[in-house]
Amino acid sequence: MAEDIKNAARLRASLVFLDESGLLMAPHLRRTWAPVGESPVFYRRTRSHEKVSAIGAISVSPRRRRVGLYFALLPNENVTAENLIPFLRELQKHLRRPIILLWDRLNVHRAILVRRFLDRTRRIRTEPFPAYAPELNPVEGVWEHLKRNPLAHYAPESAADLWFHATCSAHEIRTNQPLL
């Protein structure tokens, strides 16, 4: 498999980095400016344990000319094999060439349903990242940017509100080639 990654251009395959993350209802706080002696106060609007789970993939074209961002946001759900497989199917529809998929060793990636799907799919080859190496996955940077910039200090009223705001922000990131 490592040889396939080195020869992705020769194979005319897209390199795809995949990662999952979670967006919580509590605001992600960052350092901010405030008048002297007046500490900023951020209120959390709800005490619920609602959340939005995210699946994201960054694709690199075979000749390394274009980078794409694909994502799915799942309100009040965990990422499971049942919602990872439809994401991979959609990814195949958008990328009409072979795919070399690089991802971490999350249990969902090794689930029997996912393995069966990948065994039936000849266009997707997988390659795991080394253990404890999130810095190798560029999708981690997308989630970090999303949480630290457009979602910083944002206190949503509901998971649907968080989903909408995160979706709009992710679409803006998708169009920013230098950032990707």
PDB file of C-alpha atoms in Angstrom:
ATOM      1  CA  MET A   1       0.000   0.000   0.000  1.00  0.00           C
ATOM      2  CA  ALA A   2       2.757   2.498   0.834  1.00  0.00           C
ATOM      3  CA  GLU A   3       4.028   2.013  -2.705  1.00  0.00           C
ATOM      4  CA  ASP A   4       0.578   3.004  -4.018  1.00  0.00           C
ATOM      5  CA  ILE A   5       0.765   6.298  -2.136  1.00  0.00           C
ATOM      6  CA  LYS A   6       4.146   7.084  -3.655  1.00  0.00           C
ATOM      7  CA  ASN A   7       2.791   6.267  -7.104  1.00  0.00           C
ATOM      8  CA  ALA A   8      -0.637   7.903  -6.748  1.00  0.00           C
ATOM      9  CA  ALA A   9       0.021  10.175  -9.736  1.00  0.00           C
ATOM     10  CA  ARG A  10       1.087   7.199 -11.862  1.00  0.00           C
ATOM     11  CA  LEU A  11      -2.038   5.304 -10.766  1.00  0.00           C
ATOM     12  CA  ARG A  12      -4.121   8.459 -11.484  1.00  0.00           C
ATOM     13  CA  ALA A  13      -5.590   8.112  -8.016  1.00  0.00           C
ATOM     14  CA  SER A  14      -6.763  10.793  -5.650  1.00  0.00           C
ATOM     15  CA  LEU A  15      -5.228  10.877  -2.203  1.00  0.00           C
ATOM     16  CA  VAL A  16      -7.999  11.297   0.348  1.00  0.00           C
ATOM     17  CA  PHE A  17      -7.402  12.082   4.020  1.00  0.00           C
ATOM     18  CA  LEU A  18     -10.379  11.282   6.269  1.00  0.00           C
ATOM     19  CA  ASP A  19     -11.087  12.207   9.871  1.00  0.00           C
ATOM     20  CA  GLU A  20     -13.969  12.584  12.303  1.00  0.00           C
ATOM     21  CA  SER A  21     -14.600  15.174  14.970  1.00  0.00           C
ATOM     22  CA  GLY A  22     -17.278  16.405  17.328  1.00  0.00           C
ATOM     23  CA  LEU A  23     -18.731  19.866  17.792  1.00  0.00           C
ATOM     24  CA  LEU A  24     -20.171  20.520  21.228  1.00  0.00           C
ATOM     25  CA  MET A  25     -22.827  22.964  22.365  1.00  0.00           C
ATOM     26  CA  ALA A  26     -20.432  24.667  24.797  1.00  0.00           C
ATOM     27  CA  PRO A  27     -18.681  27.615  23.159  1.00  0.00           C
ATOM     28  CA  HIS A  28     -15.041  27.092  22.226  1.00  0.00           C
ATOM     29  CA  LEU A  29     -13.359  29.930  24.093  1.00  0.00           C
ATOM     30  CA  ARG A  30     -10.330  31.797  22.792  1.00  0.00           C
ATOM     31  CA  ARG A  31      -8.335  34.694  24.068  1.00  0.00           C
ATOM     32  CA  THR A  32     -10.098  37.959  23.364  1.00  0.00           C
ATOM     33  CA  TRP A  33      -9.853  41.692  23.985  1.00  0.00           C
ATOM     34  CA  ALA A  34     -11.828  43.408  26.719  1.00  0.00           C
ATOM     35  CA  PRO A  35     -11.649  46.727  28.564  1.00  0.00           C
ATOM     36  CA  VAL A  36      -9.338  46.698  31.602  1.00  0.00           C
ATOM     37  CA  GLY A  37     -11.075  45.169  34.605  1.00  0.00           C
ATOM     38  CA  GLU A  38     -14.046  43.862  32.587  1.00  0.00           C
ATOM     39  CA  SER A  39     -13.580  40.163  31.927  1.00  0.00           C
ATOM     40  CA  PRO A  40     -15.762  38.929  29.088  1.00  0.00           C
ATOM     41  CA  VAL A  41     -18.530  36.551  30.125  1.00  0.00           C
ATOM     42  CA  PHE A  42     -19.906  33.943  27.727  1.00  0.00           C
ATOM     43  CA  TYR A  43     -23.184  32.270  28.511  1.00  0.00           C
ATOM     44  CA  ARG A  44     -24.008  28.760  27.506  1.00  0.00           C
ATOM     45  CA  ARG A  45     -27.612  28.812  26.371  1.00  0.00           C
ATOM     46  CA  THR A  46     -28.393  25.186  27.085  1.00  0.00           C
ATOM     47  CA  ARG A  47     -27.285  22.467  29.452  1.00  0.00           C
ATOM     48  CA  SER A  48     -28.193  19.675  27.070  1.00  0.00           C
ATOM     49  CA  HIS A  49     -25.692  17.128  25.879  1.00  0.00           C
ATOM     50  CA  GLU A  50     -26.518  17.719  22.250  1.00  0.00           C
ATOM     51  CA  LYS A  51     -23.689  17.738  19.729  1.00  0.00           C
ATOM     52  CA  VAL A  52     -22.883  17.527  16.050  1.00  0.00           C
ATOM     53  CA  SER A  53     -20.533  14.822  14.800  1.00  0.00           C
ATOM     54  CA  ALA A  54     -18.517  15.531  11.689  1.00  0.00           C
ATOM     55  CA  ILE A  55     -16.946  13.342   9.013  1.00  0.00           C
ATOM     56  CA  GLY A  56     -14.573  15.129   6.677  1.00  0.00           C
ATOM     57  CA  ALA A  57     -12.249  14.292   3.839  1.00  0.00           C
ATOM     58  CA  ILE A  58      -9.641  16.298   1.971  1.00  0.00           C
ATOM     59  CA  SER A  59      -8.866  15.066  -1.521  1.00  0.00           C
ATOM     60  CA  VAL A  60      -5.730  15.828  -3.482  1.00  0.00           C
ATOM     61  CA  SER A  61      -5.922  15.361  -7.244  1.00  0.00           C
ATOM     62  CA  PRO A  62      -3.428  12.987  -8.882  1.00  0.00           C
ATOM     63  CA  ARG A  63      -1.289  15.801 -10.253  1.00  0.00           C
ATOM     64  CA  ARG A  64      -1.551  17.766  -6.964  1.00  0.00           C
ATOM     65  CA  ARG A  65      -3.259  20.741  -8.623  1.00  0.00           C
ATOM     66  CA  ARG A  66      -6.534  20.829  -6.721  1.00  0.00           C
ATOM     67  CA  VAL A  67      -7.586  20.172  -3.139  1.00  0.00           C
ATOM     68  CA  GLY A  68     -11.198  19.415  -2.267  1.00  0.00           C
ATOM     69  CA  LEU A  69     -13.094  19.273   1.019  1.00  0.00           C
ATOM     70  CA  TYR A  70     -16.013  16.907   1.546  1.00  0.00           C
ATOM     71  CA  PHE A  71     -17.913  16.697   4.805  1.00  0.00           C
ATOM     72  CA  ALA A  72     -21.037  15.412   6.499  1.00  0.00           C
ATOM     73  CA  LEU A  73     -22.386  16.830   9.743  1.00  0.00           C
ATOM     74  CA  LEU A  74     -24.571  14.572  11.876  1.00  0.00           C
ATOM     75  CA  PRO A  75     -26.668  16.308  14.551  1.00  0.00           C
ATOM     76  CA  ASN A  76     -26.977  14.292  17.771  1.00  0.00           C
ATOM     77  CA  GLU A  77     -25.342  11.191  16.302  1.00  0.00           C
ATOM     78  CA  ASN A  78     -22.038   9.458  16.745  1.00  0.00           C
ATOM     79  CA  VAL A  79     -19.984   8.461  13.727  1.00  0.00           C
ATOM     80  CA  THR A  80     -20.727   4.797  13.079  1.00  0.00           C
ATOM     81  CA  ALA A  81     -20.161   2.338  10.266  1.00  0.00           C
ATOM     82  CA  GLU A  82     -23.792   2.911   9.237  1.00  0.00           C
ATOM     83  CA  ASN A  83     -23.178   6.597   8.477  1.00  0.00           C
ATOM     84  CA  LEU A  84     -19.542   6.270   7.352  1.00  0.00           C
ATOM     85  CA  ILE A  85     -20.427   3.974   4.435  1.00  0.00           C
ATOM     86  CA  PRO A  86     -22.882   6.453   2.815  1.00  0.00           C
ATOM     87  CA  PHE A  87     -20.212   9.144   3.173  1.00  0.00           C
ATOM     88  CA  LEU A  88     -17.703   6.921   1.341  1.00  0.00           C
ATOM     89  CA  ARG A  89     -20.284   6.199  -1.391  1.00  0.00           C
ATOM     90  CA  GLU A  90     -20.839   9.922  -1.916  1.00  0.00           C
ATOM     91  CA  LEU A  91     -17.098  10.441  -2.020  1.00  0.00           C
ATOM     92  CA  GLN A  92     -16.850   7.860  -4.794  1.00  0.00           C
ATOM     93  CA  LYS A  93     -19.528   9.696  -6.791  1.00  0.00           C
ATOM     94  CA  HIS A  94     -17.591  12.970  -6.595  1.00  0.00           C
ATOM     95  CA  LEU A  95     -14.164  11.473  -7.267  1.00  0.00           C
ATOM     96  CA  ARG A  96     -14.494   9.380 -10.383  1.00  0.00           C
ATOM     97  CA  ARG A  97     -10.991   7.939 -10.220  1.00  0.00           C
ATOM     98  CA  PRO A  98      -9.308   5.439  -7.899  1.00  0.00           C
ATOM     99  CA  ILE A  99      -9.010   6.598  -4.299  1.00  0.00           C
ATOM    100  CA  ILE A 100      -6.198   5.999  -1.849  1.00  0.00           C
ATOM    101  CA  LEU A 101      -7.823   6.642   1.520  1.00  0.00           C
ATOM    102  CA  LEU A 102      -5.600   7.601   4.446  1.00  0.00           C
ATOM    103  CA  TRP A 103      -7.203   7.491   7.877  1.00  0.00           C
ATOM    104  CA  ASP A 104      -6.511   6.771  11.506  1.00  0.00           C
ATOM    105  CA  ARG A 105      -7.102   3.517  13.329  1.00  0.00           C
ATOM    106  CA  LEU A 106     -10.516   4.417  14.725  1.00  0.00           C
ATOM    107  CA  ASN A 107     -12.640   1.375  15.582  1.00  0.00           C
ATOM    108  CA  VAL A 108     -15.325   2.504  13.107  1.00  0.00           C
ATOM    109  CA  HIS A 109     -12.788   2.245  10.271  1.00  0.00           C
ATOM    110  CA  ARG A 110     -12.108  -1.363  11.215  1.00  0.00           C
ATOM    111  CA  ALA A 111     -15.767  -2.335  11.672  1.00  0.00           C
ATOM    112  CA  ILE A 112     -16.999  -5.422   9.834  1.00  0.00           C
ATOM    113  CA  LEU A 113     -19.544  -3.412   7.794  1.00  0.00           C
ATOM    114  CA  VAL A 114     -16.861  -0.991   6.625  1.00  0.00           C
ATOM    115  CA  ARG A 115     -14.448  -3.837   5.786  1.00  0.00           C
ATOM    116  CA  ARG A 116     -17.156  -5.601   3.746  1.00  0.00           C
ATOM    117  CA  PHE A 117     -17.954  -2.391   1.893  1.00  0.00           C
ATOM    118  CA  LEU A 118     -14.283  -1.786   1.094  1.00  0.00           C
ATOM    119  CA  ASP A 119     -13.815  -5.405  -0.018  1.00  0.00           C
ATOM    120  CA  ARG A 120     -16.652  -4.957  -2.550  1.00  0.00           C
ATOM    121  CA  THR A 121     -15.287  -1.598  -3.713  1.00  0.00           C
ATOM    122  CA  ARG A 122     -12.258  -1.872  -5.932  1.00  0.00           C
ATOM    123  CA  ARG A 123     -11.785   1.875  -6.368  1.00  0.00           C
ATOM    124  CA  ILE A 124     -10.906   2.553  -2.712  1.00  0.00           C
ATOM    125  CA  ARG A 125      -7.651   1.384  -1.160  1.00  0.00           C
ATOM    126  CA  THR A 126      -6.958   2.228   2.456  1.00  0.00           C
ATOM    127  CA  GLU A 127      -3.772   3.070   4.297  1.00  0.00           C
ATOM    128  CA  PRO A 128      -3.740   3.741   8.066  1.00  0.00           C
ATOM    129  CA  PHE A 129      -1.799   6.548   9.663  1.00  0.00           C
ATOM    130  CA  PRO A 130       0.768   5.610  12.283  1.00  0.00           C
ATOM    131  CA  ALA A 131      -0.658   5.440  15.791  1.00  0.00           C
ATOM    132  CA  TYR A 132      -0.801   8.758  17.664  1.00  0.00           C
ATOM    133  CA  ALA A 133       0.077  10.913  14.670  1.00  0.00           C
ATOM    134  CA  PRO A 134      -2.820  13.374  14.176  1.00  0.00           C
ATOM    135  CA  GLU A 135      -0.406  15.981  12.819  1.00  0.00           C
ATOM    136  CA  LEU A 136      -0.110  13.910   9.612  1.00  0.00           C
ATOM    137  CA  ASN A 137      -3.805  14.310   8.788  1.00  0.00           C
ATOM    138  CA  PRO A 138      -4.683  17.691   7.224  1.00  0.00           C
ATOM    139  CA  VAL A 139      -8.380  17.239   8.073  1.00  0.00           C
ATOM    140  CA  GLU A 140      -7.420  17.757  11.723  1.00  0.00           C
ATOM    141  CA  GLY A 141      -6.410  21.285  10.695  1.00  0.00           C
ATOM    142  CA  VAL A 142      -9.806  21.890   9.104  1.00  0.00           C
ATOM    143  CA  TRP A 143     -11.601  20.903  12.322  1.00  0.00           C
ATOM    144  CA  GLU A 144      -9.189  23.037  14.356  1.00  0.00           C
ATOM    145  CA  HIS A 145      -9.796  26.041  12.081  1.00  0.00           C
ATOM    146  CA  LEU A 146     -13.566  25.535  12.229  1.00  0.00           C
ATOM    147  CA  LYS A 147     -13.592  25.371  16.030  1.00  0.00           C
ATOM    148  CA  ARG A 148     -11.094  28.216  16.614  1.00  0.00           C
ATOM    149  CA  ASN A 149     -12.355  30.707  14.033  1.00  0.00           C
ATOM    150  CA  PRO A 150     -15.967  30.727  12.838  1.00  0.00           C
ATOM    151  CA  LEU A 151     -17.264  28.742  15.847  1.00  0.00           C
ATOM    152  CA  ALA A 152     -15.142  30.475  18.513  1.00  0.00           C
ATOM    153  CA  HIS A 153     -17.298  32.022  21.257  1.00  0.00           C
ATOM    154  CA  TYR A 154     -20.444  30.771  19.488  1.00  0.00           C
ATOM    155  CA  ALA A 155     -23.130  29.481  21.864  1.00  0.00           C
ATOM    156  CA  PRO A 156     -25.842  27.778  19.785  1.00  0.00           C
ATOM    157  CA  GLU A 157     -29.401  27.399  21.029  1.00  0.00           C
ATOM    158  CA  SER A 158     -29.788  23.851  19.689  1.00  0.00           C
ATOM    159  CA  ALA A 159     -27.943  21.136  17.807  1.00  0.00           C
ATOM    160  CA  ALA A 160     -29.827  22.206  14.673  1.00  0.00           C
ATOM    161  CA  ASP A 161     -28.501  25.753  15.139  1.00  0.00           C
ATOM    162  CA  LEU A 162     -24.954  24.430  15.595  1.00  0.00           C
ATOM    163  CA  TRP A 163     -25.358  22.187  12.538  1.00  0.00           C
ATOM    164  CA  PHE A 164     -26.494  25.132  10.380  1.00  0.00           C
ATOM    165  CA  HIS A 165     -23.692  27.447  11.508  1.00  0.00           C
ATOM    166  CA  ALA A 166     -21.040  24.718  11.126  1.00  0.00           C
ATOM    167  CA  THR A 167     -22.348  23.785   7.660  1.00  0.00           C
ATOM    168  CA  CYS A 168     -22.172  27.398   6.445  1.00  0.00           C
ATOM    169  CA  SER A 169     -18.665  27.771   7.884  1.00  0.00           C
ATOM    170  CA  ALA A 170     -17.466  24.493   6.346  1.00  0.00           C
ATOM    171  CA  HIS A 171     -18.769  25.606   2.931  1.00  0.00           C
ATOM    172  CA  GLU A 172     -16.677  28.779   3.266  1.00  0.00           C
ATOM    173  CA  ILE A 173     -13.604  26.701   4.166  1.00  0.00           C
ATOM    174  CA  ARG A 174     -14.284  24.459   1.145  1.00  0.00           C
ATOM    175  CA  THR A 175     -13.865  27.407  -1.225  1.00  0.00           C
ATOM    176  CA  ASN A 176     -10.617  28.615   0.386  1.00  0.00           C
ATOM    177  CA  GLN A 177      -7.893  26.771  -1.570  1.00  0.00           C
ATOM    178  CA  PRO A 178      -4.942  28.433   0.223  1.00  0.00           C
ATOM    179  CA  LEU A 179      -6.363  27.378   3.596  1.00  0.00           C
ATOM    180  CA  LEU A 180      -6.912  23.801   2.432  1.00  0.00           C
TER     181      LEU A 180
END
